[in-house]
PDB file of C-alpha atoms in Angstrom:
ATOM      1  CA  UNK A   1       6.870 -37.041   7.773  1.00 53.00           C
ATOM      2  CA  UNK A   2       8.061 -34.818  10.302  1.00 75.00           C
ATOM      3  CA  UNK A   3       5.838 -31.779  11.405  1.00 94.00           C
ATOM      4  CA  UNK A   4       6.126 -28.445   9.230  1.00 98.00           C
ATOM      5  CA  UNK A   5       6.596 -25.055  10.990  1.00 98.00           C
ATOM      6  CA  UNK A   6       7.507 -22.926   8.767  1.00 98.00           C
ATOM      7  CA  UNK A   7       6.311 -22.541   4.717  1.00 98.00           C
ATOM      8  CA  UNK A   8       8.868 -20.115   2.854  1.00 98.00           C
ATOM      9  CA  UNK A   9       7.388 -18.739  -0.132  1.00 98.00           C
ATOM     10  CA  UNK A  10       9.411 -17.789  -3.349  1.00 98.00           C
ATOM     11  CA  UNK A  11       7.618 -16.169  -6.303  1.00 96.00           C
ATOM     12  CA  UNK A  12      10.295 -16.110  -9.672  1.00 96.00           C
ATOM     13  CA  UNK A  13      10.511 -14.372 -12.610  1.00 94.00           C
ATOM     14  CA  UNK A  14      13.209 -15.077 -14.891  1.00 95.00           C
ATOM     15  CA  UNK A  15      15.809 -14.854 -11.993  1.00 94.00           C
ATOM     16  CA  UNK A  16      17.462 -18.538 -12.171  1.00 97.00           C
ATOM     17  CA  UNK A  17      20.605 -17.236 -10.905  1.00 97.00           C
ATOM     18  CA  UNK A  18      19.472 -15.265  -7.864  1.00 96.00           C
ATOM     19  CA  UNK A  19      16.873 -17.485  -7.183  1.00 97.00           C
ATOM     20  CA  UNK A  20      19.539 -20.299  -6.124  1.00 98.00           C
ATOM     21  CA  UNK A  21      21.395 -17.977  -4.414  1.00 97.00           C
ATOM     22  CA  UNK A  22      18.031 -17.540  -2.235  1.00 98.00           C
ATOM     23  CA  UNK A  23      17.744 -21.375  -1.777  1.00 98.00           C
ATOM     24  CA  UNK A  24      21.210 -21.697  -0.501  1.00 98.00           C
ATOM     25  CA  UNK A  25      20.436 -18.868   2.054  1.00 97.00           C
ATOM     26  CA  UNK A  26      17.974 -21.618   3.595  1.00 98.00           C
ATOM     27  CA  UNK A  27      19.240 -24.084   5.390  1.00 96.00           C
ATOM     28  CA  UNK A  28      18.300 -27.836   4.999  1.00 96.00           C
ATOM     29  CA  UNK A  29      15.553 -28.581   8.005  1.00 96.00           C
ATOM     30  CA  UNK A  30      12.953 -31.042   7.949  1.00 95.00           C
ATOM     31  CA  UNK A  31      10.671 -28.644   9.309  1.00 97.00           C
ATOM     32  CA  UNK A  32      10.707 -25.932   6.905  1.00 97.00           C
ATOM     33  CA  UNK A  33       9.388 -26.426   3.688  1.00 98.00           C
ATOM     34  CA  UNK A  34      10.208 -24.204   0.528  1.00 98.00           C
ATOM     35  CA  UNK A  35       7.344 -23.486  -2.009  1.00 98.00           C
ATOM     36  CA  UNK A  36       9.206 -22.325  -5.275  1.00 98.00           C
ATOM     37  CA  UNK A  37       6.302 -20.550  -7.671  1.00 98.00           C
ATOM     38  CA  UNK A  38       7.150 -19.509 -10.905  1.00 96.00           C
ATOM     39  CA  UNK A  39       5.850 -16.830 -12.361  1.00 94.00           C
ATOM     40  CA  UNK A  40       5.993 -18.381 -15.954  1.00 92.00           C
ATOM     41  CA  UNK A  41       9.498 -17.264 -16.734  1.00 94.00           C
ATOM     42  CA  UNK A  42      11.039 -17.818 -19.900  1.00 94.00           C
ATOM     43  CA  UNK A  43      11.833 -21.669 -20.244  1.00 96.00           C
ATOM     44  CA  UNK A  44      15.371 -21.805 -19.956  1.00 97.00           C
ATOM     45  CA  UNK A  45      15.496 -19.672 -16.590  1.00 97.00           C
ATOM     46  CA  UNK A  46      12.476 -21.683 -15.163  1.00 97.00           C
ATOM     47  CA  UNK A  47      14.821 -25.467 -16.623  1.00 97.00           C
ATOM     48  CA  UNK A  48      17.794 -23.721 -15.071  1.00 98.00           C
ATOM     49  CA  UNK A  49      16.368 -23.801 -11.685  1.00 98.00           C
ATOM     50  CA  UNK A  50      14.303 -26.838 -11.879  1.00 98.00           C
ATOM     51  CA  UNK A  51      17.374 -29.121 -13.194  1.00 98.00           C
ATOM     52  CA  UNK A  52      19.049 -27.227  -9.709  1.00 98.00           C
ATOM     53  CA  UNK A  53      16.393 -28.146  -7.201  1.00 98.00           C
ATOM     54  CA  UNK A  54      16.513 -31.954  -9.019  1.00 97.00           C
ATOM     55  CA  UNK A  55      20.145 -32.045  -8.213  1.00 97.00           C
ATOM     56  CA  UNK A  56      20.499 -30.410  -4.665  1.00 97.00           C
ATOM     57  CA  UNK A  57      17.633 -29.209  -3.324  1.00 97.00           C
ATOM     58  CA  UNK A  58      14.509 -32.427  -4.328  1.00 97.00           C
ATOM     59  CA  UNK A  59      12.967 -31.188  -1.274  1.00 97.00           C
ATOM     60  CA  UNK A  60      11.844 -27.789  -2.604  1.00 98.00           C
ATOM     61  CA  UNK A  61       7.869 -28.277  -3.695  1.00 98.00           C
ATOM     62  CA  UNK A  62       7.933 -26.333  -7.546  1.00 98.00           C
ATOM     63  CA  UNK A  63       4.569 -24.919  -8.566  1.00 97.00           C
ATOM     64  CA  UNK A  64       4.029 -22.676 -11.845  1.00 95.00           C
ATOM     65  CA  UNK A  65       1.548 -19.625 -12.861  1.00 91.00           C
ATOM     66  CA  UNK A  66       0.681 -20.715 -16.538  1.00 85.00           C
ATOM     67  CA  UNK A  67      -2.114 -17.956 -15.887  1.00 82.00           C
ATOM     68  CA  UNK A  68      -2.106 -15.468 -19.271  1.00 77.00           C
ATOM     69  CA  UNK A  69      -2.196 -12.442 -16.601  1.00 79.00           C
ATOM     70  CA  UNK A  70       0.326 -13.824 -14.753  1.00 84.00           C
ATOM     71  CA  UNK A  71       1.728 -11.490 -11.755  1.00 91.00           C
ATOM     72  CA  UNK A  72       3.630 -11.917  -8.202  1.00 90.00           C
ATOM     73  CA  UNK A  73       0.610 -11.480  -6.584  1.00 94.00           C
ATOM     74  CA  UNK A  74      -0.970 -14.705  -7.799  1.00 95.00           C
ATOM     75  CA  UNK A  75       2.253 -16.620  -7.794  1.00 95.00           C
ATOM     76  CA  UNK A  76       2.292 -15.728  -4.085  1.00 96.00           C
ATOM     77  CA  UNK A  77      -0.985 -16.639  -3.753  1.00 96.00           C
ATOM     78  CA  UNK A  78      -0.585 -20.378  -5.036  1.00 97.00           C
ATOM     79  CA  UNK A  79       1.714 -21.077  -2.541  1.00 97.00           C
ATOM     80  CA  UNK A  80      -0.675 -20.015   0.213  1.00 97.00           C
ATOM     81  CA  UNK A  81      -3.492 -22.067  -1.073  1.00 97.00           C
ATOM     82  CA  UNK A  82      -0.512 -25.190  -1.491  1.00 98.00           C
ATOM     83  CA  UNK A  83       1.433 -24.351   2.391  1.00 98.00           C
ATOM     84  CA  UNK A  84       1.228 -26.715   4.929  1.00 97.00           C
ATOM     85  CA  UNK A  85       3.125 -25.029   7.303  1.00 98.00           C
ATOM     86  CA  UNK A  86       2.078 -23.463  10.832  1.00 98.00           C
ATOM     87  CA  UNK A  87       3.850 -20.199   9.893  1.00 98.00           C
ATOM     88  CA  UNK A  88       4.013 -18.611   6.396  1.00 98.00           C
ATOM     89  CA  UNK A  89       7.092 -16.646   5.071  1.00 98.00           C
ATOM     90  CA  UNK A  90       7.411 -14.948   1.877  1.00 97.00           C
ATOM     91  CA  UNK A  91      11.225 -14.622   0.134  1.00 97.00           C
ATOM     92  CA  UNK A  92      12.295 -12.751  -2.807  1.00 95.00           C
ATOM     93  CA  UNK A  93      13.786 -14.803  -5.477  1.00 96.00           C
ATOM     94  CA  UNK A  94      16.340 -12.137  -5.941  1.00 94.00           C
ATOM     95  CA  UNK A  95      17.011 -11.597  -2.197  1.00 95.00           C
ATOM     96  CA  UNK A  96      19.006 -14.191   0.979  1.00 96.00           C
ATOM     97  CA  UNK A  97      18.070 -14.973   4.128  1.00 97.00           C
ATOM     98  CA  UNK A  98      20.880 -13.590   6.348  1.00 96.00           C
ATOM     99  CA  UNK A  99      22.880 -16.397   8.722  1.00 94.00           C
ATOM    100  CA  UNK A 100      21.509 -17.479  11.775  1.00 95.00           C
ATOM    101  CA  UNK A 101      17.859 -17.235  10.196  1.00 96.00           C
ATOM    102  CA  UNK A 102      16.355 -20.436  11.094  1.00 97.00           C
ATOM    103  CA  UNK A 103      17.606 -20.747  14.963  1.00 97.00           C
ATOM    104  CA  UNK A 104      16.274 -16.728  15.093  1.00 97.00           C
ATOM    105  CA  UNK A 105      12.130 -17.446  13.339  1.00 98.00           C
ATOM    106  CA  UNK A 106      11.910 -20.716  14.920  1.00 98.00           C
ATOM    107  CA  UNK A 107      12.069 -19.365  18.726  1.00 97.00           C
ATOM    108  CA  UNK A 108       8.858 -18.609  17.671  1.00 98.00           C
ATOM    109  CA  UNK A 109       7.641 -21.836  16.027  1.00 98.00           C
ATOM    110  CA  UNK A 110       5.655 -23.213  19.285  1.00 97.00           C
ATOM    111  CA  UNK A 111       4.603 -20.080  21.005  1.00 98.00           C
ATOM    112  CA  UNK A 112       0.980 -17.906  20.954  1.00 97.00           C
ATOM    113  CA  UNK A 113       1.735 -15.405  18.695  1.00 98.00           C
ATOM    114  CA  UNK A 114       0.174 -15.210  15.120  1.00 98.00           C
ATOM    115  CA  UNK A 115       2.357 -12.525  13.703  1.00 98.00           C
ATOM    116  CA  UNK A 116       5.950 -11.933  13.890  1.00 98.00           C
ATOM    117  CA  UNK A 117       8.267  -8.968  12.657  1.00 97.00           C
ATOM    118  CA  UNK A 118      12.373  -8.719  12.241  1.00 96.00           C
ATOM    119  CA  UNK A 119      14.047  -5.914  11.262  1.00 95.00           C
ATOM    120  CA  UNK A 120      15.773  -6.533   7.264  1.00 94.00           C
ATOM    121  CA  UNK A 121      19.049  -5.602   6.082  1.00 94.00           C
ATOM    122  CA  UNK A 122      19.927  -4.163   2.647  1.00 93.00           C
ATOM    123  CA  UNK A 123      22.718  -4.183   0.091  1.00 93.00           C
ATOM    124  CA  UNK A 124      23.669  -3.935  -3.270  1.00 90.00           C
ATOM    125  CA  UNK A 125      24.013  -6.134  -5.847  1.00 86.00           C
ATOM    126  CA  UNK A 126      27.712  -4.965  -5.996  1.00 85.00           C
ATOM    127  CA  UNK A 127      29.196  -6.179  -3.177  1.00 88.00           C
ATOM    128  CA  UNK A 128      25.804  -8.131  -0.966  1.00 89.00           C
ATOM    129  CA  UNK A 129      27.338  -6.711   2.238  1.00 90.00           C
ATOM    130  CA  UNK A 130      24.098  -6.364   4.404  1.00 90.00           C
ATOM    131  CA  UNK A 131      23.582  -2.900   6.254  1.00 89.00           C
ATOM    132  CA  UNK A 132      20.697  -2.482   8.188  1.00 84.00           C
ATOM    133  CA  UNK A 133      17.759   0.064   6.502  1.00 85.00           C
ATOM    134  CA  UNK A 134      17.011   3.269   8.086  1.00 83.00           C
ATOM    135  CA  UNK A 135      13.254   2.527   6.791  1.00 89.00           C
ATOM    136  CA  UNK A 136       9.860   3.765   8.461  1.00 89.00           C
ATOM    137  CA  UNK A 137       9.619  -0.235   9.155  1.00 92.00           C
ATOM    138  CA  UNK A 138      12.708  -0.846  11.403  1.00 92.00           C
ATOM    139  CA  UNK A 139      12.442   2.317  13.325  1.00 93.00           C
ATOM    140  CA  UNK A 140       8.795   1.133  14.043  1.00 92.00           C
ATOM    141  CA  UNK A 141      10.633  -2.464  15.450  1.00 94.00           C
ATOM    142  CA  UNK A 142      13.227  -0.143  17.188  1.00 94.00           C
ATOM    143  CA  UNK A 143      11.275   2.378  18.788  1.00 94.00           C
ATOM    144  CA  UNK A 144       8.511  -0.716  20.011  1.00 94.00           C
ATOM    145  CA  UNK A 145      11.246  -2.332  21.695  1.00 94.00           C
ATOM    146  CA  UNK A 146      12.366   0.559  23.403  1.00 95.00           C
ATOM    147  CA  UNK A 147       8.954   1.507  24.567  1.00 94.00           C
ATOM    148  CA  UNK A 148       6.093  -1.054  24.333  1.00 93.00           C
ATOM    149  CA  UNK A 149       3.098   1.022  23.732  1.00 94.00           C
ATOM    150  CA  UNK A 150      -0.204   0.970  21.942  1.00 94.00           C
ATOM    151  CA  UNK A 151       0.734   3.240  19.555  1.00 93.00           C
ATOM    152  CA  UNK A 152       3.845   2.091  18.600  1.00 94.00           C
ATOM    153  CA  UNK A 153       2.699  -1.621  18.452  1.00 96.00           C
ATOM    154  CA  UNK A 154       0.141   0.201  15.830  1.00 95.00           C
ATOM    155  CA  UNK A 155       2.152   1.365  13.887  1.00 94.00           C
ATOM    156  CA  UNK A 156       4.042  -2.000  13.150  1.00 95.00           C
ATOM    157  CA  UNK A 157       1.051  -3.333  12.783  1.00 96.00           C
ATOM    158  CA  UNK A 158       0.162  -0.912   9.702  1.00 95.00           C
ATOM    159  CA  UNK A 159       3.374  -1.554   8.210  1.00 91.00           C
ATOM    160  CA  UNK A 160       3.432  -3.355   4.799  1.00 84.00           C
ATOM    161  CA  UNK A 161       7.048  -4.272   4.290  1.00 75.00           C
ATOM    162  CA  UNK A 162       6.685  -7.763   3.056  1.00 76.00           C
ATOM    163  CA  UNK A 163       9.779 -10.369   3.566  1.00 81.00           C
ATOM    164  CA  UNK A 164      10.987 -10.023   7.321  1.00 93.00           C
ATOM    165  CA  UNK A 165       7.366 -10.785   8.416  1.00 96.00           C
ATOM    166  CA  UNK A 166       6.375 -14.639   9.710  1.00 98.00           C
ATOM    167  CA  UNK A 167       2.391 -14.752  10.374  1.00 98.00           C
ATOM    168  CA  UNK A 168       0.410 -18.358  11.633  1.00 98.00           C
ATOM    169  CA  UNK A 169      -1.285 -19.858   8.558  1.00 98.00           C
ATOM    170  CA  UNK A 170      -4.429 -20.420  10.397  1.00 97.00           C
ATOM    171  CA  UNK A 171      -5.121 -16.519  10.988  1.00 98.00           C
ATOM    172  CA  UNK A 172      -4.397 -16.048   7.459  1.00 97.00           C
ATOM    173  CA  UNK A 173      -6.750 -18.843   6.434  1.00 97.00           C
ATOM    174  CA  UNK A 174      -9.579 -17.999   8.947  1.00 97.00           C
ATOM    175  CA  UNK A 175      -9.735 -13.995   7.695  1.00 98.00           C
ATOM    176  CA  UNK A 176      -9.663 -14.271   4.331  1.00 97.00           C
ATOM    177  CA  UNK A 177      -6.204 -12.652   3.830  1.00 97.00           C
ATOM    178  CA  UNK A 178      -4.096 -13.213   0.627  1.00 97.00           C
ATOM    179  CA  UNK A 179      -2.309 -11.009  -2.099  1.00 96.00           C
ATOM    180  CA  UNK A 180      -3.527  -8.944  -4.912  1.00 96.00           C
ATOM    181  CA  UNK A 181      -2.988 -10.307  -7.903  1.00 94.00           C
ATOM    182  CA  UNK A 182      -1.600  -6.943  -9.534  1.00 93.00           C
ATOM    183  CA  UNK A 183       2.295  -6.037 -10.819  1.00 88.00           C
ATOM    184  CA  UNK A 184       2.998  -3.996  -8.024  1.00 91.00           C
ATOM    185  CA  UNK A 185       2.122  -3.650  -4.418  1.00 93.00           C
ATOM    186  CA  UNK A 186       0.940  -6.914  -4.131  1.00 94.00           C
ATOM    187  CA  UNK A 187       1.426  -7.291  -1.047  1.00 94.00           C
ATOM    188  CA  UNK A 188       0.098  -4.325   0.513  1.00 96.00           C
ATOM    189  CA  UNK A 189      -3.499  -5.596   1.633  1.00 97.00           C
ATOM    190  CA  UNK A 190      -2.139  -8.950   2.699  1.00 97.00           C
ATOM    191  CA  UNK A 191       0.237  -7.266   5.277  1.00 97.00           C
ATOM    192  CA  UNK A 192      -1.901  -4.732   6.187  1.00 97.00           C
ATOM    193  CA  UNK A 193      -4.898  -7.297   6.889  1.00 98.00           C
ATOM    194  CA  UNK A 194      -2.718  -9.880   8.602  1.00 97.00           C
ATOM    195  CA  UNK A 195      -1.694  -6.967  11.179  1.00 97.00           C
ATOM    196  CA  UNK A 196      -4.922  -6.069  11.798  1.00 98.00           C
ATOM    197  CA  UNK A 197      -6.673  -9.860  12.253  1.00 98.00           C
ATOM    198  CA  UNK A 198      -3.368 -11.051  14.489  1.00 98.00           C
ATOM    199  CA  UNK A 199      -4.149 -11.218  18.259  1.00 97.00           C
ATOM    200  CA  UNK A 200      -0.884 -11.053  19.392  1.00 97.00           C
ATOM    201  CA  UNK A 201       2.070  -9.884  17.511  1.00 97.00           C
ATOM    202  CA  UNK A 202       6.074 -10.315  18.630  1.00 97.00           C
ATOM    203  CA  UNK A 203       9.237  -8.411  17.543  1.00 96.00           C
ATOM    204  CA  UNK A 204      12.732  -8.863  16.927  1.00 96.00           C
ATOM    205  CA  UNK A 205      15.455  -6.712  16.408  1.00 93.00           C
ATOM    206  CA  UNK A 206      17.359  -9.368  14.716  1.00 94.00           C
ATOM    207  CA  UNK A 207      17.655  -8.918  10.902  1.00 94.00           C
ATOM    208  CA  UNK A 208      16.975 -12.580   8.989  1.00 96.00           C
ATOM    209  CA  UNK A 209      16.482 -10.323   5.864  1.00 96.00           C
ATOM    210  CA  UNK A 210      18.533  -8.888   3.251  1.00 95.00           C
ATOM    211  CA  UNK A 211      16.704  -6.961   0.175  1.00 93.00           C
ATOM    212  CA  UNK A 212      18.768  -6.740  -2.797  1.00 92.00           C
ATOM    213  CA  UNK A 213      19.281  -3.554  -5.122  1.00 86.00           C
ATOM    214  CA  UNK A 214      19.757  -4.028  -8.344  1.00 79.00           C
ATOM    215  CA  UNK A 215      18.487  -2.373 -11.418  1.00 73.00           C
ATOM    216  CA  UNK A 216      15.488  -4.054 -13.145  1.00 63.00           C
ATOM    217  CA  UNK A 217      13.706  -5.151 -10.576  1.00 64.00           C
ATOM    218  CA  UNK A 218       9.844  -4.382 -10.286  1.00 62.00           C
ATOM    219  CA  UNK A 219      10.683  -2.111  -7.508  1.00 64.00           C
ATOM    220  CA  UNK A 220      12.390   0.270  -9.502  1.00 62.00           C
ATOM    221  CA  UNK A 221       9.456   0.449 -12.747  1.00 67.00           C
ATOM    222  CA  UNK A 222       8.642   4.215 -12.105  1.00 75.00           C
ATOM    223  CA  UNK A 223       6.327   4.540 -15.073  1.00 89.00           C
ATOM    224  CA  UNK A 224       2.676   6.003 -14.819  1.00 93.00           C
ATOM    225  CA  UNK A 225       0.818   3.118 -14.947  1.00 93.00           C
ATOM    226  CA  UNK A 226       3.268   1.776 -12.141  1.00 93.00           C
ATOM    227  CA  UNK A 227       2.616   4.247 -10.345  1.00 95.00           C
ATOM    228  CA  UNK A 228      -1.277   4.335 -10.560  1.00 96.00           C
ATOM    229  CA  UNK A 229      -1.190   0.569  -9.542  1.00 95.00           C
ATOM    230  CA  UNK A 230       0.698   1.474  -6.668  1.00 95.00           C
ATOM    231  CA  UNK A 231      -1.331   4.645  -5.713  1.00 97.00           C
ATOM    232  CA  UNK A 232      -4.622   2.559  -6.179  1.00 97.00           C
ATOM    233  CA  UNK A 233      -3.718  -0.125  -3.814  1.00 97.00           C
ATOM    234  CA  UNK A 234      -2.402   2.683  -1.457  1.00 97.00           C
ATOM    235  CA  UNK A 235      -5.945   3.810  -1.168  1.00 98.00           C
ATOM    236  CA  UNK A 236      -7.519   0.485  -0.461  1.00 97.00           C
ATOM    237  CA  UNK A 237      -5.217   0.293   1.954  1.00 97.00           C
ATOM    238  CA  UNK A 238      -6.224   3.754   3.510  1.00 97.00           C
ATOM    239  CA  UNK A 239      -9.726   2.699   3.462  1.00 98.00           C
ATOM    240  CA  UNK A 240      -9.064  -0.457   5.361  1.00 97.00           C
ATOM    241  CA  UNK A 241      -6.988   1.423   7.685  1.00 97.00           C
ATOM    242  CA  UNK A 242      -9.887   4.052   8.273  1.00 97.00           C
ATOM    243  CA  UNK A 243     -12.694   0.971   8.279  1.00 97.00           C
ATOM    244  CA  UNK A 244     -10.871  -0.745  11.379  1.00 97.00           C
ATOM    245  CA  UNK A 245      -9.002   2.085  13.366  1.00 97.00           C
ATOM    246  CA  UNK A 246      -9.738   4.910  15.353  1.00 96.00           C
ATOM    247  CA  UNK A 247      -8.768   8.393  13.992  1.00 96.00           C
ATOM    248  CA  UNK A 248      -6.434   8.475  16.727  1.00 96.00           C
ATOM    249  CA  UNK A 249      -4.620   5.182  15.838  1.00 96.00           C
ATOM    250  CA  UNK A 250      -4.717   6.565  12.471  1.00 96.00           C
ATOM    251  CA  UNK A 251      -2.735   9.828  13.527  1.00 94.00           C
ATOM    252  CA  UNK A 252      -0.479   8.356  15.866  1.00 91.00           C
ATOM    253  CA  UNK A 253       0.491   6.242  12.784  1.00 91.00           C
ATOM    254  CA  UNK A 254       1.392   9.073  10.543  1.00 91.00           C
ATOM    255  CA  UNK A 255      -1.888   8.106   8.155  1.00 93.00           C
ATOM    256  CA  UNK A 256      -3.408  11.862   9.264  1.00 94.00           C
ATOM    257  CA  UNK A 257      -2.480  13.709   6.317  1.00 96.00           C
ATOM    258  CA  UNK A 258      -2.777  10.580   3.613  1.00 96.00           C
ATOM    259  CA  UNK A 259      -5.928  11.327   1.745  1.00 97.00           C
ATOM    260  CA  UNK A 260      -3.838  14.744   0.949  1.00 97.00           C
ATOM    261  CA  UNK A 261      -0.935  12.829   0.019  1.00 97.00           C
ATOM    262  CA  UNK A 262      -2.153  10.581  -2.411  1.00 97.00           C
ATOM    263  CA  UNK A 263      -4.063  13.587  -3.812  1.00 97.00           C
ATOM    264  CA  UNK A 264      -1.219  15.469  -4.339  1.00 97.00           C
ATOM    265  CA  UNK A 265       1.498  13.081  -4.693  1.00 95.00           C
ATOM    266  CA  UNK A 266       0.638  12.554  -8.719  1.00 96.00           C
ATOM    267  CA  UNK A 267       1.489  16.300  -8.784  1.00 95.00           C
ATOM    268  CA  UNK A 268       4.656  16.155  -7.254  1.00 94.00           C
ATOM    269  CA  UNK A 269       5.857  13.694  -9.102  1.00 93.00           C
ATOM    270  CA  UNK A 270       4.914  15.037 -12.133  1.00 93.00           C
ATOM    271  CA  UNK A 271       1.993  13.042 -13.458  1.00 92.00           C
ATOM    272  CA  UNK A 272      -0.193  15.982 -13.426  1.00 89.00           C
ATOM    273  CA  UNK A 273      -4.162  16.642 -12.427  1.00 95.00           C
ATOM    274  CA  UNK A 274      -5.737  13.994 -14.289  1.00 96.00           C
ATOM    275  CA  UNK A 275      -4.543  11.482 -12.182  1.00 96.00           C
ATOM    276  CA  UNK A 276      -4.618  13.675  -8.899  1.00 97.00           C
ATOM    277  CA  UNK A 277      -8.673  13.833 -10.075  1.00 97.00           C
ATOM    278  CA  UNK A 278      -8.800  10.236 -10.193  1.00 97.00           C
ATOM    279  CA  UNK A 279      -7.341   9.754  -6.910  1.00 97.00           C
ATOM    280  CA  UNK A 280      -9.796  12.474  -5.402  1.00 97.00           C
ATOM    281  CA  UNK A 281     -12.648  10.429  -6.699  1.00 98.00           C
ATOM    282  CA  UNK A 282     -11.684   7.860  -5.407  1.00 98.00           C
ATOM    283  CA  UNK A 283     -11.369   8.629  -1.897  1.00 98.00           C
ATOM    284  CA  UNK A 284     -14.869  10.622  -2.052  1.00 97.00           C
ATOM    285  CA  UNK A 285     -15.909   7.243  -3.427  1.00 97.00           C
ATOM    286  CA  UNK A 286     -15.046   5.562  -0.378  1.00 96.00           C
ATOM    287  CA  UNK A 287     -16.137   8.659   2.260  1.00 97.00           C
ATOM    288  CA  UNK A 288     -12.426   8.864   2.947  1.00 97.00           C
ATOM    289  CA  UNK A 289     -11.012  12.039   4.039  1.00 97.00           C
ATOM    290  CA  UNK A 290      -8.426  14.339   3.067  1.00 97.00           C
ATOM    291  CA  UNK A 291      -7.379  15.076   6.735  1.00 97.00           C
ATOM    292  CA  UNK A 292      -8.098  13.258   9.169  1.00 96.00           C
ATOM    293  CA  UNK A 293      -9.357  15.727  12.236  1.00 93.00           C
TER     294      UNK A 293
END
């Protein structure tokens, strides 16, 4: 068996037809290895693409979350208990790796790095032409590569977009770091930690990402409980950030003002104080400021 550099992760949820659009945005290498985890769709979208990895793809490994409180966040965390790769890669089922993928993350395969961030692409269900995102993310990437500072290499670091990343499986293993297993912003400790932990971090400006829009997907669920999942995993994240960097990292980053966003951001949006309350107590909880100073 030839050595594995690279796991690619795939969490599904009753997304047959997108999801083998995503496998066929991977090409065939012996040293990549996809982990398909479903999320216990309904049977005949999980059969669809099982009966399609049988016939074209036997090489994809097929794991499934029978758990009752089933969520991405444990589906992605099955296939990080089951990688075997050096490098980890999550992929949404609904989303494509853009050509010329493989030759641009494996350039990285055999060097000292443990984390490793490309710029993404976007587009719409529509039409699937890629544009690249004007996002907080790839200006981060952009404005790193135009001037290689501390700051800016902190601020990259913070980031929590979640597909475009590739980190080395042993840092992940050694510090603990892995998904929460909630609906939404699963992801959001897991990058966050893994920026932190790495020792040395690489960018590219190269997009091997492309996010599709669509309506129905979890990103666009804009109800109140969403939104309190969300908001509560933005403050663990906040405290985490406050735990392990200076105030002037913090800053730097943007994260001055966030104990006052959060705060206020229920309000805004039109939740109202109750949940503006909860978010207070919270931070006061957790000795977390309003401002940083």
């Amino acid at each position: 068996m030839s050595e594995i550099n690279l796991s690619i992760i795939i969490p599904h949820y009753n997304n047959a037809d997108r999801a083998i659009r995503m496998f066929q945005s991977i090409p065939q290498k012996g040293d990549i290895e996809i982990l398909f985890v479903d999320d216990y769709s309904a049977e005949d979208q999980y059969t669809k693409v099982v009966e399609y990895i049988k016939e074209y793809r036997p090489e994809i490994r097929v794991f499934r979350n029978e758990s009752v409180d089933h969520n991405a966040g444990m589906a992605k965390n099955i296939g990080l208990r089951n990688a075997v790769g050096a490098w980890v890669m999550f992929a949404g089922a609904d989303d494509f790796f853009m050509e010329g993928f493989y030759e641009e993350v494996s350039r990285y395969f055999h060097t000292e790095y443990d984390a490793v961030y490309f710029t993404y692409t976007i587009c719409n269900e529509s039409d699937l032409v890629p544009h690249v995102d004007n996002s907080a993310y790839n200006d981060a990437i952009f404005r790193y590569m135009k001037v290689l500072s501390h700051e800016n290499e902190t601020c990259i670091r913070m980031s929590y977009a979640d597909c475009s990343k590739m980190y080395r499986k042993n840092m992940i293993e050694q510090n603990g770091v892995e998904c929460e297993e909630i609906r939404h912003s699963n992801d959001v400790m897991y990058n966050t930690k893994a920026g932190y932990y790495a020792k040395q971090v690489a960018v590219s400006h190269k997009s091997v990402y492309c996010y599709c829009r669509y309506p129905g997907t979890l990103s666009t669920e804009h109800d109140e409980k969403s939104f309190d999942i969300r908001k509560c995993a933005a403050i663990r994240r906040y405290a985490f950030l406050y735990q392990h960097y200076s105030k002037a990292d913090l800053k730097a980053a943007g994260a001055g003002l966030q104990g006052l966003r959060l705060v206020l951001n229920p309000l805004l949006k039109g939740y109202g104080i109750k949940l503006s309350i909860k978010y207070f107590r919270l931070l006061k909880a957790e000795n977390l400021p309003l401002i940083i100073v």
